[in-house]
Short mmCIF file of C-alpha atoms in Angstrom, two decimals:
data_model
loop_
_atom_site.label_atom_id
_atom_site.label_comp_id
_atom_site.label_asym_id
_atom_site.label_seq_id
_atom_site.Cartn_x
_atom_site.Cartn_y
_atom_site.Cartn_z
CA MET R 1 0.00 0.00 0.00
CA ILE R 2 1.14 3.53 -0.82
CA ILE R 3 0.19 6.32 1.58
CA ALA R 4 0.88 9.44 -0.43
CA ALA R 5 1.65 13.03 0.56
CA ALA R 6 -0.32 16.04 -0.62
CA ASN R 7 2.53 18.28 -1.77
CA TYR R 8 3.54 16.37 -4.93
CA PRO R 9 0.49 14.21 -5.81
CA LEU R 10 1.74 13.02 -9.21
CA LEU R 11 5.51 12.53 -8.99
CA LEU R 12 5.88 10.82 -5.62
CA PRO R 13 3.03 8.26 -5.66
CA GLY R 14 3.25 7.96 -9.44
CA VAL R 15 6.81 6.62 -9.44
CA GLN R 16 6.13 4.44 -6.40
CA THR R 17 3.02 2.93 -8.00
CA ILE R 18 4.81 2.11 -11.25
CA GLN R 19 7.77 0.58 -9.43
CA ALA R 20 5.49 -1.53 -7.27
CA LEU R 21 3.70 -2.82 -10.36
CA VAL R 22 6.97 -3.54 -12.18
CA ALA R 23 8.10 -5.55 -9.15
CA GLY R 24 5.01 -7.74 -9.51
CA ASN R 25 2.70 -6.28 -6.87
CA ALA R 26 -0.89 -5.11 -6.80
CA VAL R 27 -1.28 -1.63 -5.29
CA LEU R 28 -3.59 0.15 -2.91
CA LEU R 29 -3.07 3.90 -3.30
CA LYS R 30 -4.24 6.21 -0.54
CA PRO R 31 -4.04 9.82 -1.84
CA GLY R 32 -2.96 12.81 0.21
CA ARG R 33 -5.47 15.42 1.27
CA GLY R 34 -7.11 17.00 -1.77
CA CYS R 35 -5.34 14.66 -4.19
CA LEU R 36 -7.98 12.07 -5.05
CA LYS R 37 -8.43 13.30 -8.64
CA ALA R 38 -4.66 13.34 -9.23
CA SER R 39 -4.35 9.74 -8.03
CA GLU R 40 -7.28 8.65 -10.17
CA ALA R 41 -5.67 10.36 -13.16
CA VAL R 42 -2.45 8.38 -12.64
CA VAL R 43 -4.37 5.11 -12.46
CA ASN R 44 -6.49 5.96 -15.52
CA LEU R 45 -3.34 6.63 -17.54
CA LEU R 46 -1.93 3.26 -16.50
CA VAL R 47 -5.16 1.49 -17.45
CA GLU R 48 -5.21 3.27 -20.81
CA SER R 49 -1.67 1.98 -21.34
CA GLY R 50 -2.85 -1.61 -20.88
CA LEU R 51 -2.66 -2.24 -17.16
CA PRO R 52 -5.44 -4.50 -15.84
CA ARG R 53 -7.66 -2.23 -13.73
CA ASP R 54 -7.86 -4.65 -10.81
CA LEU R 55 -4.11 -4.30 -10.12
CA VAL R 56 -4.47 -0.77 -8.69
CA ALA R 57 -7.21 0.46 -6.36
CA VAL R 58 -7.49 4.08 -5.20
CA LEU R 59 -8.75 4.55 -1.64
CA ASP R 60 -10.39 7.71 -0.39
CA GLU R 61 -8.33 10.47 1.23
CA SER R 62 -9.34 9.84 4.83
CA PRO R 63 -6.88 8.42 7.39
CA ALA R 64 -9.56 5.83 8.18
CA ALA R 65 -9.13 4.34 4.69
CA ALA R 66 -5.42 3.74 5.30
CA GLN R 67 -6.11 2.37 8.76
CA TRP R 68 -8.68 -0.07 7.39
CA ALA R 69 -6.26 -1.32 4.73
CA MET R 70 -3.43 -1.84 7.21
CA ASP R 71 -5.69 -3.68 9.62
CA ALA R 72 -7.04 -5.86 6.80
CA GLY R 73 -3.50 -6.84 5.90
CA VAL R 74 -1.02 -5.62 3.30
CA ASP R 75 2.43 -6.95 2.38
CA LYS R 76 4.26 -3.63 2.65
CA VAL R 77 3.55 0.06 3.20
CA LEU R 78 5.22 3.00 1.49
CA LEU R 79 4.57 6.18 3.45
CA THR R 80 5.47 9.77 2.60
CA GLY R 81 4.38 12.04 5.42
CA SER R 82 5.17 13.73 8.71
CA LEU R 83 7.00 12.26 11.69
CA ALA R 84 3.75 12.07 13.65
CA THR R 85 2.04 10.16 10.84
CA GLY R 86 5.04 7.86 10.51
CA ARG R 87 4.97 6.93 14.17
CA GLU R 88 1.24 6.22 13.99
CA VAL R 89 1.60 4.06 10.88
CA LEU R 90 4.54 2.09 12.28
CA ALA R 91 2.66 1.45 15.52
CA ARG R 92 -0.31 0.13 13.54
CA LEU R 93 1.92 -2.17 11.48
CA ALA R 94 3.87 -3.48 14.47
CA PRO R 95 1.45 -6.24 15.63
CA ALA R 96 1.61 -8.00 12.25
CA VAL R 97 5.29 -7.05 11.75
CA THR R 98 4.39 -5.55 8.38
CA PRO R 99 7.45 -3.99 6.72
CA ALA R 100 7.43 -0.36 5.61
CA ILE R 101 9.40 2.29 3.78
CA VAL R 102 8.90 5.65 5.45
CA GLU R 103 9.99 9.11 4.29
CA LEU R 104 9.16 11.50 7.10
CA SER R 105 10.07 15.00 5.94
CA GLY R 106 13.15 16.87 7.01
CA CYS R 107 14.92 20.00 8.16
CA ASP R 108 17.54 20.08 5.45
CA ALA R 109 21.05 21.45 5.81
CA VAL R 110 22.94 23.56 3.28
CA PHE R 111 26.72 23.76 3.54
CA VAL R 112 28.42 26.78 2.00
CA LEU R 113 32.13 26.07 1.62
CA PRO R 114 34.63 28.95 1.91
CA ASN R 115 35.13 29.37 -1.87
CA ALA R 116 31.49 28.88 -2.89
CA ASP R 117 29.86 31.18 -5.45
CA LEU R 118 27.52 33.24 -3.24
CA GLU R 119 25.53 34.43 -6.23
CA LEU R 120 24.70 30.82 -7.11
CA VAL R 121 24.00 30.02 -3.45
CA ALA R 122 21.54 32.91 -3.11
CA ARG R 123 19.69 32.03 -6.33
CA ALA R 124 19.47 28.36 -5.36
CA LEU R 125 18.23 29.13 -1.84
CA ALA R 126 15.60 31.50 -3.21
CA PHE R 127 14.44 28.77 -5.59
CA GLY R 128 14.29 26.25 -2.77
CA LEU R 129 12.22 28.58 -0.59
CA ARG R 130 9.78 29.53 -3.33
CA LEU R 131 9.28 26.03 -4.79
CA ASN R 132 5.79 24.84 -3.93
CA ALA R 133 5.53 27.72 -1.43
CA GLY R 134 8.14 26.05 0.76
CA ALA R 135 6.03 22.90 1.18
CA THR R 136 8.86 20.61 0.10
CA CYS R 137 10.44 17.96 2.28
CA ILE R 138 13.96 18.78 1.08
CA ALA R 139 13.65 22.56 1.03
CA PRO R 140 16.61 24.45 2.58
CA ARG R 141 16.12 25.11 6.29
CA ARG R 142 19.56 25.36 7.94
CA VAL R 143 22.35 27.15 6.04
CA PHE R 144 25.86 26.75 7.47
CA VAL R 145 28.10 29.50 6.09
CA PRO R 146 31.57 30.77 7.09
CA LYS R 147 31.23 33.70 9.47
CA SER R 148 33.38 35.83 7.19
CA ARG R 149 30.80 35.44 4.39
CA LEU R 150 27.63 35.40 6.44
CA TYR R 151 26.68 39.04 5.96
CA ALA R 152 27.44 38.94 2.23
CA LEU R 153 25.13 35.96 1.74
CA GLN R 154 22.47 37.60 3.88
CA GLN R 155 22.57 40.70 1.69
CA ARG R 156 22.29 38.69 -1.51
CA LEU R 157 19.34 36.74 -0.12
CA THR R 158 17.48 39.89 0.91
CA ASP R 159 18.10 41.34 -2.55
CA VAL R 160 16.79 38.22 -4.29
CA LEU R 161 13.83 37.64 -1.94
CA GLY R 162 12.96 41.21 -1.12
CA ASP R 163 10.18 41.50 -3.69
CA SER R 164 8.82 37.97 -3.26
CA PRO R 165 5.02 37.89 -3.14
CA ALA R 166 3.20 36.33 -0.23
CA VAL R 167 2.24 32.67 -0.60
CA ASP R 168 -0.52 30.55 0.89
CA VAL R 169 0.39 28.37 3.86
CA ASP R 170 -1.64 26.07 6.03
CA PRO R 171 -3.00 27.97 9.06
CA ASP R 172 -1.47 25.48 11.49
CA VAL R 173 1.89 25.78 9.74
CA ALA R 174 1.74 29.58 9.77
CA SER R 175 0.99 29.51 13.48
CA LEU R 176 3.91 27.14 14.10
CA VAL R 177 6.32 29.28 12.09
CA GLY R 178 5.21 32.36 14.02
CA ASP R 179 5.85 30.65 17.34
CA LEU R 180 9.22 29.23 16.29
CA VAL R 181 10.50 32.52 14.84
CA THR R 182 9.33 34.53 17.86
CA GLU R 183 11.05 32.03 20.15
CA ALA R 184 14.24 32.24 18.06
CA GLU R 185 14.19 36.05 18.26
CA THR R 186 14.05 35.91 22.06
CA GLU R 187 17.15 33.68 21.90
CA GLY R 188 19.13 36.15 19.78
CA ALA R 189 18.06 35.53 16.19
CA ALA R 190 16.77 38.21 13.84
CA VAL R 191 14.53 38.23 10.76
CA ALA R 192 16.53 39.56 7.81
CA CYS R 193 13.61 39.53 5.39
CA GLY R 194 10.11 38.13 5.00
CA GLU R 195 7.12 38.11 7.29
CA ILE R 196 3.96 36.32 8.28
CA CYS R 197 1.21 38.44 6.73
CA ASN R 198 -1.78 36.74 8.34
CA GLU R 199 -2.88 33.30 9.46
CA THR R 200 -2.76 31.89 5.92
CA ARG R 201 -0.18 34.02 4.08
CA MET R 202 3.53 34.71 4.46
CA ARG R 203 6.52 36.01 2.53
CA PRO R 204 9.69 33.89 2.34
CA MET R 205 11.64 34.45 5.54
CA VAL R 206 15.37 34.47 6.24
CA VAL R 207 16.40 34.25 9.88
CA THR R 208 19.97 35.20 10.80
CA ASN R 209 22.10 34.80 13.94
CA ALA R 210 20.50 31.38 14.38
CA THR R 211 21.95 28.54 16.46
CA PRO R 212 21.28 24.79 16.24
CA GLU R 213 19.74 24.74 19.73
CA MET R 214 16.75 26.78 18.54
CA ARG R 215 13.60 24.77 17.90
CA LEU R 216 13.32 26.46 14.53
CA LEU R 217 16.39 24.51 13.42
CA ARG R 218 15.10 21.20 14.77
CA SER R 219 11.57 21.18 13.32
CA ASP R 220 10.09 19.97 10.03
CA VAL R 221 8.28 23.10 8.87
CA PHE R 222 6.40 23.09 5.57
CA ALA R 223 6.77 26.82 4.92
CA PRO R 224 9.24 29.17 3.18
CA VAL R 225 11.62 29.88 6.05
CA LEU R 226 15.37 29.24 6.42
CA SER R 227 18.00 30.09 9.01
CA LEU R 228 21.59 31.26 8.53
CA VAL R 229 24.17 29.79 10.91
CA GLY R 230 27.70 31.22 10.99
CA VAL R 231 30.52 28.69 11.44
CA ASP R 232 34.29 28.89 11.86
CA ASP R 233 35.00 26.01 9.47
CA THR R 234 33.49 22.96 7.80
CA GLU R 235 34.25 20.73 10.78
CA GLU R 236 32.10 22.92 12.99
CA ALA R 237 29.37 22.87 10.33
CA LEU R 238 29.26 19.07 10.44
CA LEU R 239 29.14 19.05 14.25
CA LEU R 240 26.31 21.58 14.34
CA ASP R 241 24.40 19.75 11.62
CA ALA R 242 24.47 16.58 13.73
CA GLN R 243 22.40 18.31 16.42
CA CYS R 244 19.30 18.12 14.21
CA PRO R 245 17.48 14.76 14.36
CA TYR R 246 16.31 14.97 10.73
CA ALA R 247 18.55 13.79 7.88
CA LEU R 248 16.59 13.60 4.64
CA GLY R 249 18.54 15.73 2.16
CA ALA R 250 21.37 18.22 2.10
CA THR R 251 23.14 20.54 -0.32
CA VAL R 252 26.81 21.49 -0.64
CA PHE R 253 28.07 24.57 -2.49
CA GLY R 254 31.72 25.02 -3.41
CA PRO R 255 34.40 24.07 -5.94
CA ALA R 256 33.28 20.82 -7.55
CA ALA R 257 36.02 18.47 -6.34
CA GLU R 258 36.04 19.90 -2.83
CA ALA R 259 32.24 19.83 -2.61
CA GLN R 260 32.16 16.21 -3.79
CA ARG R 261 34.62 15.17 -1.10
CA PHE R 262 32.71 17.05 1.57
CA ALA R 263 29.39 15.54 0.45
CA GLN R 264 30.75 12.08 1.34
CA ARG R 265 30.86 13.17 4.99
CA VAL R 266 27.34 14.58 5.21
CA ALA R 267 24.83 12.46 7.12
CA ALA R 268 21.81 12.60 4.85
CA GLY R 269 19.91 10.31 2.53
CA VAL R 270 20.63 12.39 -0.58
CA VAL R 271 23.19 15.16 -1.06
CA VAL R 272 23.07 17.61 -3.99
CA VAL R 273 26.19 19.48 -5.07
CA ASN R 274 25.93 23.03 -6.45
CA ASP R 275 22.21 22.83 -7.17
CA MET R 276 18.96 22.69 -5.24
CA ILE R 277 16.19 20.04 -5.07
CA ALA R 278 15.58 19.58 -8.81
CA PRO R 279 18.19 16.82 -9.40
CA THR R 280 16.50 14.64 -6.78
CA ALA R 281 13.40 14.35 -8.99
CA ASP R 282 15.23 11.97 -11.34
CA PRO R 283 13.35 8.65 -10.87
CA ARG R 284 16.52 6.73 -11.71
CA LEU R 285 18.05 7.84 -8.41
CA PRO R 286 17.12 6.32 -5.03
CA PHE R 287 15.58 8.58 -2.41
CA GLY R 288 15.25 8.07 1.32
CA GLY R 289 16.17 9.49 4.69
CA ARG R 290 17.96 8.77 7.94
CA GLY R 291 17.21 9.54 11.57
CA LEU R 292 13.75 11.01 12.11
CA SER R 293 13.46 11.40 8.34
CA GLY R 294 12.71 7.69 8.05
CA PHE R 295 14.29 4.64 6.45
CA GLY R 296 14.23 2.65 3.25
CA SER R 297 14.44 3.85 -0.34
CA THR R 298 12.05 4.58 -3.14
CA ARG R 299 12.92 5.12 -6.80
CA GLY R 300 16.04 3.91 -8.53
CA ALA R 301 17.27 0.31 -8.56
CA GLU R 302 17.36 0.31 -4.77
CA GLY R 303 13.71 1.38 -4.58
CA LEU R 304 12.69 -1.34 -7.00
CA LEU R 305 14.45 -4.01 -4.95
CA GLU R 306 12.71 -2.72 -1.79
CA LEU R 307 9.44 -3.80 -3.41
CA THR R 308 10.51 -7.40 -3.89
CA ALA R 309 10.73 -10.30 -1.43
CA PRO R 310 13.56 -12.76 -2.13
CA ARG R 311 12.76 -16.47 -2.17
CA VAL R 312 15.85 -18.68 -1.98
CA VAL R 313 15.65 -22.28 -3.24
CA ILE R 314 18.77 -24.40 -2.72
CA GLN R 315 19.34 -27.81 -4.29
CA ARG R 316 22.53 -29.75 -3.58
CA ARG R 317 23.94 -31.27 -6.76
CA ALA R 318 26.79 -33.28 -5.22
CA LYS R 319 26.01 -36.78 -4.04
CA THR R 320 28.32 -36.56 -1.04
CA ARG R 321 27.15 -34.88 2.15
CA PRO R 322 30.12 -35.03 4.51
CA HIS R 323 28.36 -32.93 7.14
CA LEU R 324 25.92 -35.81 7.67
CA GLU R 325 28.65 -38.35 8.32
CA PRO R 326 29.97 -39.11 11.85
CA LEU R 327 33.22 -37.41 12.84
CA LEU R 328 36.39 -39.48 12.53
CA PRO R 329 39.54 -39.24 14.67
CA ASP R 330 41.59 -37.56 11.92
CA ASP R 331 38.96 -34.93 10.97
CA ASP R 332 40.37 -32.35 13.37
CA ARG R 333 43.76 -32.64 11.65
CA LEU R 334 42.10 -32.17 8.25
CA PHE R 335 40.39 -29.02 9.44
CA GLU R 336 43.65 -27.70 10.90
CA SER R 337 45.39 -28.26 7.56
CA TYR R 338 42.53 -26.50 5.75
CA LEU R 339 42.78 -23.43 8.01
CA LYS R 340 46.54 -23.29 7.53
CA ALA R 341 46.18 -23.56 3.74
CA THR R 342 43.55 -20.85 3.41
CA HIS R 343 44.36 -18.34 6.17
CA SER R 344 48.08 -18.38 6.85
CA ARG R 345 49.91 -15.12 6.18
CA ARG R 346 53.12 -16.62 4.80
CA TRP R 347 53.04 -18.43 1.48
CA ARG R 348 55.24 -21.22 2.85
CA ASP R 349 52.74 -21.97 5.59
CA ARG R 350 49.95 -21.99 3.03
CA PHE R 351 51.95 -24.39 0.87
CA ASP R 352 52.50 -26.71 3.84
CA GLY R 353 48.82 -26.54 4.66
CA TRP R 354 47.75 -27.51 1.14
CA ARG R 355 50.32 -30.32 1.03
CA ASN R 356 49.14 -31.76 4.34
CA LEU R 357 45.49 -31.36 3.37
CA ILE R 358 45.92 -33.20 0.07
CA ARG R 359 47.94 -35.94 1.74
CA ASP R 360 45.42 -36.45 4.55
CA LEU R 361 42.46 -36.45 2.14
CA TRP R 362 44.20 -39.07 -0.02
CA ARG R 363 44.91 -41.25 3.02
CA LYS R 364 41.35 -40.89 4.24
CA GLY R 365 39.93 -41.84 0.88
CA ARG R 366 42.26 -44.82 0.62
CA GLY R 367 41.29 -46.01 4.10
CA GLN R 368 37.58 -45.80 3.26
CA LYS R 369 38.13 -47.96 0.16
CA GLU R 370 40.00 -50.58 2.14
CA GLU R 371 37.18 -50.75 4.68
CA LYS R 372 34.74 -51.50 1.87
#
């Protein structure tokens, strides 16, 4: 069963549905809120392409529909949703030990290396904030930048985002952002640009003088807000990043070779170098998180394999089954020779081991013939 999110109703459940079908499964698809028509459109396209209609069923959007399906029994669940939803789903699956792949949003880090192109960084961050009005699981939230370049990046961001129009946000999300930003301000942070206009509208916000201890930098917020964190060096950036329990995606900006090396050290499910979000949409690449961002992969070869269940059938072709025979007095010497032949460090010891092993096997075989 696929429990889909509401923010990308075609791409995310669409790829998951197709992969599940390719792997040989039938699919129950539970759409996100307001996404029933999008899910039905995906299924209709598959049916028009020749898929038997009874291989995919679309449930209604209510949580009760997903709960009913899980209680009735499914082979595996693919969930894209919040941490709270993930915990509820996993608890419901636990009694039957039903496996799951869960992607539970994030609070993504951005690492700005000392020689990064700040113009590119500012443009990419602005894109990440504006995309889908900030309602993106791998949108930039925590930006670690050298202290010597912090103000320069802040100025570029305010220039790029200064004329951004207000966007719609969920009332509960707007309220949460307001509380988190106000709390951060009391702890020393400041709003460089953006604002909450009313309970359903806000302009993209940049918070500066932020620290990892602030709740704003430890929460999965589906709204256009990011925080700038000044660091002394990249080592400090990695240490501060580790204080956030989410680890879905991350981005590194800097000279290509240096950024590639640094990306290998970032604890996240997917790391983009010198770009923002868009490359992760490639269905050929696996996607998944760590920590509170979930576990398992969708998409790519790894995602396809996640939707299979191996069945191993072993047939012994040899007629001999020495493990079924009773132990003989010389068997311990045979095993000692085998270990010496295969695991000794010096080639001379290995040679002696093979010589003794061959000799003892020949003697054993000869003795068995004489007994017959």
